[in-house]
Short mmCIF file of C-alpha atoms in Angstrom, two decimals:
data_model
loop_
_atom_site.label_atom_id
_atom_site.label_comp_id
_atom_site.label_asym_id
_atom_site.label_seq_id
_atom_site.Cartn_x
_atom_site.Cartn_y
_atom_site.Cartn_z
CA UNK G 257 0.00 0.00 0.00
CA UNK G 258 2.73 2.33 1.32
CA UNK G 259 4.78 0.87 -1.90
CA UNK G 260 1.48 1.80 -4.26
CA UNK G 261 1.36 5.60 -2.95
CA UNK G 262 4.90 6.14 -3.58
CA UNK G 263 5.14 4.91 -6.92
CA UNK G 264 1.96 7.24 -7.60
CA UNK G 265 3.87 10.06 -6.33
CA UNK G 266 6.75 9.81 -8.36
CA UNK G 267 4.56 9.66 -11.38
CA UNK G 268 2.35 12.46 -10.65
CA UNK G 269 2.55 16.45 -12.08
CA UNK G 270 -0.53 17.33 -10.69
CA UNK G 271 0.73 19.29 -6.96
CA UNK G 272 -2.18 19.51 -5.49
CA UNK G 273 -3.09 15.80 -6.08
CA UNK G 274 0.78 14.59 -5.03
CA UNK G 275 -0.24 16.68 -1.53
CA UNK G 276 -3.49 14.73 -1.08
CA UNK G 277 -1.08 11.15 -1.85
CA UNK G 278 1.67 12.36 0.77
CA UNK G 279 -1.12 13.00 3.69
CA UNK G 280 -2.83 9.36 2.29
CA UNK G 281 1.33 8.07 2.39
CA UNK G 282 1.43 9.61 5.76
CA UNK G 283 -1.89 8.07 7.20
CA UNK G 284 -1.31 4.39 5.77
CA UNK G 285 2.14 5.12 7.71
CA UNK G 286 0.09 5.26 10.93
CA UNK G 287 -1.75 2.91 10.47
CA UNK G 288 1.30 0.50 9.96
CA UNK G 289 2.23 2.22 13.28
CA UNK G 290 -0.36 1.28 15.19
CA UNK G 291 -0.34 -2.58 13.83
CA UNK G 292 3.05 -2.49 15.31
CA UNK G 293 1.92 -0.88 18.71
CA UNK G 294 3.26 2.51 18.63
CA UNK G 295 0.69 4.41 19.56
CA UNK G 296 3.06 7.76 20.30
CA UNK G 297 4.53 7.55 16.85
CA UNK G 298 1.19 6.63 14.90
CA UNK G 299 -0.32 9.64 16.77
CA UNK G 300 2.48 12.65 15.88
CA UNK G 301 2.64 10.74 11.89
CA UNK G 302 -1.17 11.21 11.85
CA UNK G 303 -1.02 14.86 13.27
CA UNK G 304 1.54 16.10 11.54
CA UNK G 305 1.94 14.07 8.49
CA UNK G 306 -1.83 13.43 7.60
CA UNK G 307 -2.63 17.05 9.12
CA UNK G 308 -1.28 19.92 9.38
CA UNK G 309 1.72 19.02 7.04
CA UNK G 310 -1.15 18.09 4.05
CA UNK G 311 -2.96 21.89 4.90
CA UNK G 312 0.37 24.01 4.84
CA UNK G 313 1.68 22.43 1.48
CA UNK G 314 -1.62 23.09 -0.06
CA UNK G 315 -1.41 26.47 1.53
CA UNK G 316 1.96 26.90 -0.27
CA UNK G 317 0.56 25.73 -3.61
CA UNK G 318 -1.78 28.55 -3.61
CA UNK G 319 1.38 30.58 -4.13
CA UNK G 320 3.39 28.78 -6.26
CA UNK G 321 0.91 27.13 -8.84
CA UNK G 322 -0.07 23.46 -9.34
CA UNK G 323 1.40 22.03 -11.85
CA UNK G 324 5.02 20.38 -11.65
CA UNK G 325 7.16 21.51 -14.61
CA UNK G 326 8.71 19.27 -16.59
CA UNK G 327 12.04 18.12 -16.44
CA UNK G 328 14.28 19.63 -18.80
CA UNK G 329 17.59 17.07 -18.83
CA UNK G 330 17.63 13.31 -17.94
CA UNK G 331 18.92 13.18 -14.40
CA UNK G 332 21.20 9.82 -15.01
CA UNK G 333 24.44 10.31 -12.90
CA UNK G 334 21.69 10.98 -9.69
CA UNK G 335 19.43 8.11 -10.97
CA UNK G 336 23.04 5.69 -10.87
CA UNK G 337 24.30 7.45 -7.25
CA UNK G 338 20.55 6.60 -5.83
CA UNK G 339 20.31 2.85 -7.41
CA UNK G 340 23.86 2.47 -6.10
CA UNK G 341 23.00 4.61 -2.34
CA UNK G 342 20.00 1.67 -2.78
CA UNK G 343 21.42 -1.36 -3.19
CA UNK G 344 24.04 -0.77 -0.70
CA UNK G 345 21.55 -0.14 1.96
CA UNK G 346 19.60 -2.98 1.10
CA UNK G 347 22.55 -5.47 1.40
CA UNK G 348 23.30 -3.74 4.99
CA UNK G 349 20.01 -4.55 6.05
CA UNK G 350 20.93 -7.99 5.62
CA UNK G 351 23.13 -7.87 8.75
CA UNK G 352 20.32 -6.87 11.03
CA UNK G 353 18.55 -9.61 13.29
CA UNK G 354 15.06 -10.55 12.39
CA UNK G 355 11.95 -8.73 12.72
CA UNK G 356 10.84 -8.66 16.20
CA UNK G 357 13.63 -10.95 17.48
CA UNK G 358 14.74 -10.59 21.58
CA UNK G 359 18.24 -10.87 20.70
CA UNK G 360 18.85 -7.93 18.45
CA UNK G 361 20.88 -5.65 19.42
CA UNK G 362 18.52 -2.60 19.53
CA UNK G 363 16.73 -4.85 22.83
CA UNK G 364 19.78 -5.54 24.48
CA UNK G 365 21.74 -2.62 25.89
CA UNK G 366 19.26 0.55 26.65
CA UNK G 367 15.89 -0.52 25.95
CA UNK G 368 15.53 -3.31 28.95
CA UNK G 369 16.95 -0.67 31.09
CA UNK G 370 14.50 1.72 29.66
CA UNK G 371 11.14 -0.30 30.29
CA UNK G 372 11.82 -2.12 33.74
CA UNK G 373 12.88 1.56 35.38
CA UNK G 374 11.54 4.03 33.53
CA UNK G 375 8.60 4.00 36.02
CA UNK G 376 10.79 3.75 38.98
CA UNK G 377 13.03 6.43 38.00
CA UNK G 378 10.97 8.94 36.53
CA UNK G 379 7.38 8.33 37.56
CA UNK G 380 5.83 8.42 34.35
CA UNK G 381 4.13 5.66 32.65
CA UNK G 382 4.19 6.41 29.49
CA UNK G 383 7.70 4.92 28.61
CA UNK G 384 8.23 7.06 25.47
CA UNK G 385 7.26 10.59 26.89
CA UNK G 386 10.16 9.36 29.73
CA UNK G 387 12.42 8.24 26.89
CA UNK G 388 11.74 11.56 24.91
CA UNK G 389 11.91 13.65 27.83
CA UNK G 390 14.30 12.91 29.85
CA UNK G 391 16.45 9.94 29.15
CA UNK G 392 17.00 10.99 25.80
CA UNK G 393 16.13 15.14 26.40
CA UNK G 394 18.85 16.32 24.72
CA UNK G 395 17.49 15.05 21.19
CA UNK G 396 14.33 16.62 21.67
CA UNK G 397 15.71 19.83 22.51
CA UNK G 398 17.33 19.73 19.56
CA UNK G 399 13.99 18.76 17.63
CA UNK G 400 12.99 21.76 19.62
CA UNK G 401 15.50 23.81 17.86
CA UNK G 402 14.79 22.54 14.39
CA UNK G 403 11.39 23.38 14.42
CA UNK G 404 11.74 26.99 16.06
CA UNK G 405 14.46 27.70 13.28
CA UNK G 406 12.09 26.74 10.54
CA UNK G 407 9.43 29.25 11.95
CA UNK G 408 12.41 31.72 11.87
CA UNK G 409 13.48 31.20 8.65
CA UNK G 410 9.96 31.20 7.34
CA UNK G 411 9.59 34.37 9.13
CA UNK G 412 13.01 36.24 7.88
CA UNK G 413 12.39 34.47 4.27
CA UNK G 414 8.84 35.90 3.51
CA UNK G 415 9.26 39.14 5.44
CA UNK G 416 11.02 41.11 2.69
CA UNK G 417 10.27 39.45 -0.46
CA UNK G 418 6.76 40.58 -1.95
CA UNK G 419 3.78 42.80 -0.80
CA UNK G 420 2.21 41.57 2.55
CA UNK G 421 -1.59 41.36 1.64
CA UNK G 422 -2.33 42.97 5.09
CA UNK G 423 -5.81 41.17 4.55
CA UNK G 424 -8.60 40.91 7.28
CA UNK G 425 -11.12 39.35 5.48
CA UNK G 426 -11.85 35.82 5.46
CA UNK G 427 -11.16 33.54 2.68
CA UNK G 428 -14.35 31.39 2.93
CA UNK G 429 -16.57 33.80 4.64
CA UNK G 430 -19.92 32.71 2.64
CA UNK G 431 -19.93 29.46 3.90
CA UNK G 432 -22.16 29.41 7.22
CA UNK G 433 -22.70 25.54 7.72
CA UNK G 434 -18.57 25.46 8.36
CA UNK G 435 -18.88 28.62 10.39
CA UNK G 436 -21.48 26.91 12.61
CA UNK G 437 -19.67 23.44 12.78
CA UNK G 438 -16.64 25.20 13.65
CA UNK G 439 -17.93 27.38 16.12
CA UNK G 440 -19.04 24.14 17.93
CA UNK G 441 -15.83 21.98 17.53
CA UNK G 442 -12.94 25.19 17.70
CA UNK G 443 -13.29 25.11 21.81
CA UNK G 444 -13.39 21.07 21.78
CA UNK G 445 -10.53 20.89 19.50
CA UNK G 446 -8.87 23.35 21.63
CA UNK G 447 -9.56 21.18 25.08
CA UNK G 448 -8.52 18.35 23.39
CA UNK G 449 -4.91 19.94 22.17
CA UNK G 450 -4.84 20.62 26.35
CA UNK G 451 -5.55 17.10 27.11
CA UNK G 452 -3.00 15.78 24.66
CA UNK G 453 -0.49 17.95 26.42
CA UNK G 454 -1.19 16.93 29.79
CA UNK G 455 -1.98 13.25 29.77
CA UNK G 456 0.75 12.81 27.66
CA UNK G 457 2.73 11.06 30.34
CA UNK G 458 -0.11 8.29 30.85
CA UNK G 459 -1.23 7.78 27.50
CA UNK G 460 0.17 8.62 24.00
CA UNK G 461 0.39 12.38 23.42
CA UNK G 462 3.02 14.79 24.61
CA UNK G 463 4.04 18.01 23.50
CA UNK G 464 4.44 17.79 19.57
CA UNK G 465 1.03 16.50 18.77
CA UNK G 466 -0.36 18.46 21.30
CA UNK G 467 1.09 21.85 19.67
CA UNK G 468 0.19 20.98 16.49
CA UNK G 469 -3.87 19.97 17.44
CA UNK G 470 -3.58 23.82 19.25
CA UNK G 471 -2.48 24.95 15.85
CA UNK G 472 -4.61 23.16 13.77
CA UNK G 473 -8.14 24.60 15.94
CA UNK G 474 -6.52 27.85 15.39
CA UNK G 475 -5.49 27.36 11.80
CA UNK G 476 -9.40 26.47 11.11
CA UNK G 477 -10.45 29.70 13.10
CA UNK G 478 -8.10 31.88 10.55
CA UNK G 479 -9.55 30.05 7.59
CA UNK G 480 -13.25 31.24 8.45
CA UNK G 481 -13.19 33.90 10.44
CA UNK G 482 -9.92 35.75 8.33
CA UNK G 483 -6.59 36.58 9.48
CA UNK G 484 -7.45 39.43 11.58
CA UNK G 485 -9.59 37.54 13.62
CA UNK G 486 -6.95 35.17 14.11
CA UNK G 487 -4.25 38.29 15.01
CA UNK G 488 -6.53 39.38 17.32
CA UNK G 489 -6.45 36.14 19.11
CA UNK G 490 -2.66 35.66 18.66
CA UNK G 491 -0.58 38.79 17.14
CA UNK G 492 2.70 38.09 15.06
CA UNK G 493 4.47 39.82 18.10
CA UNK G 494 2.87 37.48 20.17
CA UNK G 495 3.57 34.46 18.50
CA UNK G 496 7.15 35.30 17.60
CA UNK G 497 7.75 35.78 21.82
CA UNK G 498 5.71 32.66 22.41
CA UNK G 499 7.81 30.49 19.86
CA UNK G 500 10.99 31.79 21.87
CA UNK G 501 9.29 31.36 24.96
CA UNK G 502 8.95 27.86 24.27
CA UNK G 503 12.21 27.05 23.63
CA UNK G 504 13.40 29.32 26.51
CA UNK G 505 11.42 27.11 29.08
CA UNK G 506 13.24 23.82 27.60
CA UNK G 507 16.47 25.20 27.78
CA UNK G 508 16.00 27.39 31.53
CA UNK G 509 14.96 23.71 32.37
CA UNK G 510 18.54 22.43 31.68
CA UNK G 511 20.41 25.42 33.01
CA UNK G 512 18.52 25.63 36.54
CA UNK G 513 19.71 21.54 36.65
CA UNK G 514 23.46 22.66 35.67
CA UNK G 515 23.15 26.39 38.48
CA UNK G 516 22.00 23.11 41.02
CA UNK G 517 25.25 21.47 40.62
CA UNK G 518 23.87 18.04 38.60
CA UNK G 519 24.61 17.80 34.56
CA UNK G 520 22.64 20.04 32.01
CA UNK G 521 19.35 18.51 31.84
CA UNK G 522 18.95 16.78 34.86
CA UNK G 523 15.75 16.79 36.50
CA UNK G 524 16.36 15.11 39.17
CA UNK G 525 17.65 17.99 41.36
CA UNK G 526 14.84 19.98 40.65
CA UNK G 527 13.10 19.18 43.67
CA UNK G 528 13.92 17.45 46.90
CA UNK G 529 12.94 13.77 45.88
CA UNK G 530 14.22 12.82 42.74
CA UNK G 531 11.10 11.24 41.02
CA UNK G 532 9.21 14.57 41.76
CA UNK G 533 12.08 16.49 40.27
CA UNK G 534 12.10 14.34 37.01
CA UNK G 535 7.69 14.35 36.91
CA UNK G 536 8.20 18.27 37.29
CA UNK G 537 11.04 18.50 34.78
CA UNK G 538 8.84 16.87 32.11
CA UNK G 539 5.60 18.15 32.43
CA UNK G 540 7.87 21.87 32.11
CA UNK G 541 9.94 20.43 29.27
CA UNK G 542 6.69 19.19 27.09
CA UNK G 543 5.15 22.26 27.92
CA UNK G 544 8.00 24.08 26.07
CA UNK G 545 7.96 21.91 23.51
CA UNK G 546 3.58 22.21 23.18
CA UNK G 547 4.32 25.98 23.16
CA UNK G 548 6.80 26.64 20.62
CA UNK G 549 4.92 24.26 17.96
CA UNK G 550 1.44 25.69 18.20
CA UNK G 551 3.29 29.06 17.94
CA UNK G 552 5.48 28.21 14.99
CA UNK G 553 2.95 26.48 12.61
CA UNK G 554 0.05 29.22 13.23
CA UNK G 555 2.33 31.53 12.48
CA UNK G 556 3.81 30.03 9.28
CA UNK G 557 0.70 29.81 8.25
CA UNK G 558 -0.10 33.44 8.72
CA UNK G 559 2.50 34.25 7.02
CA UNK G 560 1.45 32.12 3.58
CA UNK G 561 -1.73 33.71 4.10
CA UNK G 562 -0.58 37.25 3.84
CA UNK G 563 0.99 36.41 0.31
CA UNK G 564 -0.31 37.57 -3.09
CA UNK G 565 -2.21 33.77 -4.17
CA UNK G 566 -0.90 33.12 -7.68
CA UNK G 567 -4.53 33.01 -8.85
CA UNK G 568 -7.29 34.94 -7.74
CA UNK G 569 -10.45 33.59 -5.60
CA UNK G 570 -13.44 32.98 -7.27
CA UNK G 571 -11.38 32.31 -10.39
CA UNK G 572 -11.57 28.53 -11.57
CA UNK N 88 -24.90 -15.54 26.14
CA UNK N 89 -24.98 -11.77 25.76
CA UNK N 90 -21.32 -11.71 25.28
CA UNK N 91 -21.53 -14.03 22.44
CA UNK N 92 -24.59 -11.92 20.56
CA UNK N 93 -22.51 -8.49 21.15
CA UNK N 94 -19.61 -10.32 19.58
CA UNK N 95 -21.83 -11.95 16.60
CA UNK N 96 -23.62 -8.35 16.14
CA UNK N 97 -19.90 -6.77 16.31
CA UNK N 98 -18.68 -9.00 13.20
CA UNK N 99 -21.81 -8.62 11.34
CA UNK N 100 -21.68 -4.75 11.28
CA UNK N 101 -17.39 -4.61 10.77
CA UNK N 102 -18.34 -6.87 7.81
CA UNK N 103 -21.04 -4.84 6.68
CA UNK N 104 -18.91 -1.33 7.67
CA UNK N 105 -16.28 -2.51 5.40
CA UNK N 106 -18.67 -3.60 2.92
CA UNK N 107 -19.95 -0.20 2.31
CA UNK N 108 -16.41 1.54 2.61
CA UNK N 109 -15.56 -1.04 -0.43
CA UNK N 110 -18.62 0.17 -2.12
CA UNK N 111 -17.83 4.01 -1.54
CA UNK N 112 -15.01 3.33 -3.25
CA UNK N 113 -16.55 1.46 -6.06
CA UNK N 114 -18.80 4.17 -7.08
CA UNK N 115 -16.36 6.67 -6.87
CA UNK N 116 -14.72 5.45 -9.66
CA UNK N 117 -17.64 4.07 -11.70
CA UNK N 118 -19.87 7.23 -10.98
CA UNK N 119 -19.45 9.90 -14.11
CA UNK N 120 -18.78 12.89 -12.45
CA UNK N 121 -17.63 15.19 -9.38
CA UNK N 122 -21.05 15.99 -7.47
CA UNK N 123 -22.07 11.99 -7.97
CA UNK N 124 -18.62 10.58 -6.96
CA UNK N 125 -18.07 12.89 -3.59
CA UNK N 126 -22.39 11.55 -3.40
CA UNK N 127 -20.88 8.40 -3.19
CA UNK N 128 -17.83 8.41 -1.63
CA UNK N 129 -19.11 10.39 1.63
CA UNK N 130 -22.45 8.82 2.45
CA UNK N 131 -20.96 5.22 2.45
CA UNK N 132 -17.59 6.05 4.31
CA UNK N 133 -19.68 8.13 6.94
CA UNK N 134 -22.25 5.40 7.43
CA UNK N 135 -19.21 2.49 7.52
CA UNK N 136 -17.11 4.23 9.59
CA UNK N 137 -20.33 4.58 12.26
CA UNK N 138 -20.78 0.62 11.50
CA UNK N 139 -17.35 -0.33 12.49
CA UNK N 140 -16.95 2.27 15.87
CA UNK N 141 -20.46 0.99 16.74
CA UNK N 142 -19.28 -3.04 16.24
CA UNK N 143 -16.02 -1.42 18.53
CA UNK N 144 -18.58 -0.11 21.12
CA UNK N 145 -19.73 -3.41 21.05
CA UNK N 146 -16.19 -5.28 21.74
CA UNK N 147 -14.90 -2.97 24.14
CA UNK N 148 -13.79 -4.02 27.92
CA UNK N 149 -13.78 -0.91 29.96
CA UNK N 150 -16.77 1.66 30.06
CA UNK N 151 -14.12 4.81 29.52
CA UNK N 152 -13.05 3.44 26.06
CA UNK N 153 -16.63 2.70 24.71
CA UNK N 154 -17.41 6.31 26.32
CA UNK N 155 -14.74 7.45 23.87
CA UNK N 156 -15.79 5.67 21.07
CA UNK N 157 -19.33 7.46 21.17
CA UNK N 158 -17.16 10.68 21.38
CA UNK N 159 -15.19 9.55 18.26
CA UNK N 160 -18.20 8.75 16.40
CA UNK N 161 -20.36 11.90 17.22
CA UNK N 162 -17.32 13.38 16.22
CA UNK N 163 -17.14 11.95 12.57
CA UNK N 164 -21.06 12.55 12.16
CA UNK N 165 -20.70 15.99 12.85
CA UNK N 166 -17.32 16.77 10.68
CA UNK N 167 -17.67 14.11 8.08
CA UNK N 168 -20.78 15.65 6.15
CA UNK N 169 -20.11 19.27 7.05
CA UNK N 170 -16.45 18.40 5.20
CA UNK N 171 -18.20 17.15 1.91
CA UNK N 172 -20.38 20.30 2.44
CA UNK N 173 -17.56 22.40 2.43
CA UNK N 174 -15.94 20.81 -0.65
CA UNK N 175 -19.10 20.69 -2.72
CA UNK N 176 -19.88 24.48 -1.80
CA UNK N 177 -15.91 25.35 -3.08
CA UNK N 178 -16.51 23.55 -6.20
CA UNK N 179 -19.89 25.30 -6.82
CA UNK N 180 -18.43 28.45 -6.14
CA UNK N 181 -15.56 27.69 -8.83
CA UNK N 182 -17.52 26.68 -11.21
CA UNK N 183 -17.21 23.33 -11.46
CA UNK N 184 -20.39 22.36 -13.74
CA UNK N 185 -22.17 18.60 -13.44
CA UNK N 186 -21.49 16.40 -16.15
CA UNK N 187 -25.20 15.03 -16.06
CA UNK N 188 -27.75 17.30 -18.01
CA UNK N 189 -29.23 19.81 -15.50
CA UNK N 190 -32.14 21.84 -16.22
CA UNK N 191 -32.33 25.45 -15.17
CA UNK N 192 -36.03 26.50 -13.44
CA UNK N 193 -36.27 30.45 -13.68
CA UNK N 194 -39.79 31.93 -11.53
CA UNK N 195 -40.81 34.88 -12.16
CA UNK N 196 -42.33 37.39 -9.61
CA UNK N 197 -45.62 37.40 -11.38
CA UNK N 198 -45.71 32.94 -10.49
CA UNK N 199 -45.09 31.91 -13.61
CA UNK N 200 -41.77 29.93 -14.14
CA UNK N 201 -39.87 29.02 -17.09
CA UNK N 202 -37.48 26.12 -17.66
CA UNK N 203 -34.30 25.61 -20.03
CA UNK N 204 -31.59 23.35 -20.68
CA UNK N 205 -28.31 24.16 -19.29
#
């Protein structure tokens, strides 16, 4: 299936149709996820890859046209580097151990450790918000990173090039059944990105998909109500100090563990007990991580709104 | 006893949830044109989808995660059809014409009305 979709893609001009494949790539992913029992993983691939990724490429389309242009030269020396890139990967995977076999190595040096103490240690039961948190926190604050420099270079990137629209005015104002749906769902979507957040250490969630379901409610309350509704709810000052503040919180996090004498992101001497000090350091640390996501894809979206669209509305 | 008609109700409405998803997707590709195939498509997924959560209602252990699963599926009754609402309404307002013959019904103030091809 996942084989199917790609082949489609490749052979595809038709943008907007090669977005709608990559969400359906991205959801059959999850799926596959799930059969395999990783419910953390299915839920951010469904989120981000079946969501909010499929709405701000189509966003993007509406300002760069939908049709692929052809290919002027016949790529071989790339299409001989990738078949040889291929079939050396594919022979290395013949050194791995079986599917789902104890013995490999990935189950044998971290990963017992990981799921007899994680509970012990840290307090949490969800074993992959620990493992994301705080036994491996330093690769999530540099996820962190990534995704706050991608706001910022969407930000510096579209802020001189072009008119700014400076619109206020909704894009799909006429259309009252949405309006009235939405009006309903926006606060249950919203309570829902909350719960995601928080419950993330007992049940899959945390602060990625959380951020992005914030985003997402807000994203639909741009699309109907126009964008200076939504700056009114969240203005570009705003989200620019929010994104920062995000990353900020992560990063105080570690520094307040290295001012208490333990190494840089070490919960444990945030409090008197350590399993408090590592339950407070996460909850802070998602929050970061909830807060600087919902801030950076709103506003990257805000900012592909106030573009010139390559074809007016209304127009077929 | 009850256990085993909640589990023989559960597999006939998966069955007959996956049945109509399968059909959905038959008719979108045999129907002619746009308005008929999103027709198709989005009354049989909505209705499956509610077969197979219901059939899920009906497997489920614990209370909380049937309680959820009535959340889920209010959920996809009220954002499924407001979804194909809001595509259908786009493509009206482009201009996307059906491929069927229409007629056009013009009625005039006075009560007459007058019909035409389109």
């Amino acid at each position: 299936m996942l084989l199917v979709t790609a082949c489609a893609l490749i052979h595809l001009r038709d943008l907007v149709a090669l977005v709608m494949l990559a969400g359906i790539f991205s959801l059959v992913a999850a799926g596959l996820f799930i059969v395999m029992d990783a419910a953390d993983v299915a839920f951010t691939e469904a989120a981000v890859g079946a969501g909010v990724s499929t709405l701000l490429m189509l966003k993007a389309l509406t300002l760069t046209g939908a049709k692929q242009a052809s290919a002027v030269s016949r790529p071989y020396q790339a299409l001989f580097t990738i078949v040889l890139l291929g079939g050396l990967l594919i022979y290395g995977t013949h050194d791995l151990a079986p599917y789902g076999s104890p013995d490999g190595p990935s189950q044998q040096h971290v990963a017992p450790h990981y799921l007899e103490n994680s509970i012990k240690e840290t307090g949490v039961p969800n074993v992959v918000t620990a493992i994301l948190a705080t036994y491996r926190g330093f690769d999530t604050l540099g996820e962190l990173f990534v995704i706050f420099t991608a706001g910022l270079g969407v930000m510096a990137l579209l802020d001189g090039s072009g008119k700014r629209l400076g619109r206020t005015q909704a894009l799909m104002s006429e259309h009252v059944v949405l309006r009235v749906v939405a009006k309903m769902l926006l606060p249950l979507i919203l309570i829902y990105a909350f719960y995601v957040q928080f419950h993330g250490e007992y049940g899959p969630g945390g602060g990625f998909q959380a951020g992005v379901i914030f985003a997402a409610g807000l994203i639909l309350y741009v699309i109907l109500f126009g964008p200076g509704a939504g700056r009114k709810v969240l203005s570009d000052k705003t989200t620019r100090t929010l994104a920062a503040i995000g990353v900020l919180l992560f990063s105080g996090v570690g520094l307040v563990s290295m001012f208490s004498g333990a190494p840089f992101l070490d919960y444990s001497v945030l409090a008197e007990d350590a399993v408090t000090g590592q339950l407070a350091g996460i909850l802070l640390v998602e929050l970061g991580v909830g807060i600087t996501v919902a801030a950076v894809v709103f506003r990257i979206f805000l900012e592909f709104d106030d573009r010139e669209p390559l074809q007016k509305e209304g127009e077929p | 006893m009850i256990e085993t008609i909640a589990t023989l109700l559960a597999s006939v409405l998966l069955v007959l949830g996956s049945l109509l998803c399968l059909i959905g997707a038959v008719g979108f590709f045999r129907f002619p044109d746009f308005y008929t195939r999103v027709h198709a498509s989005s009354v049989t997924d909505t209705l499956g989808a509610g077969m197979i959560l219901v059939a899920l209602m009906l497997l489920s252990d614990s209370t909380i995660g049937t309680f959820k699963l009535v959340l889920i599926l209010l959920f996809l009754l009220i954002t499924g059809p407001t979804a194909v609402h809001a595509l259908v309404k786009s493509a009206v307002t482009m201009g996307v014409l059906p491929g069927i013959e229409t007629e056009e019904i013009v009625v005039r103030s006075d009560g007459n009305s007058s019909s035409k091809p389109s």
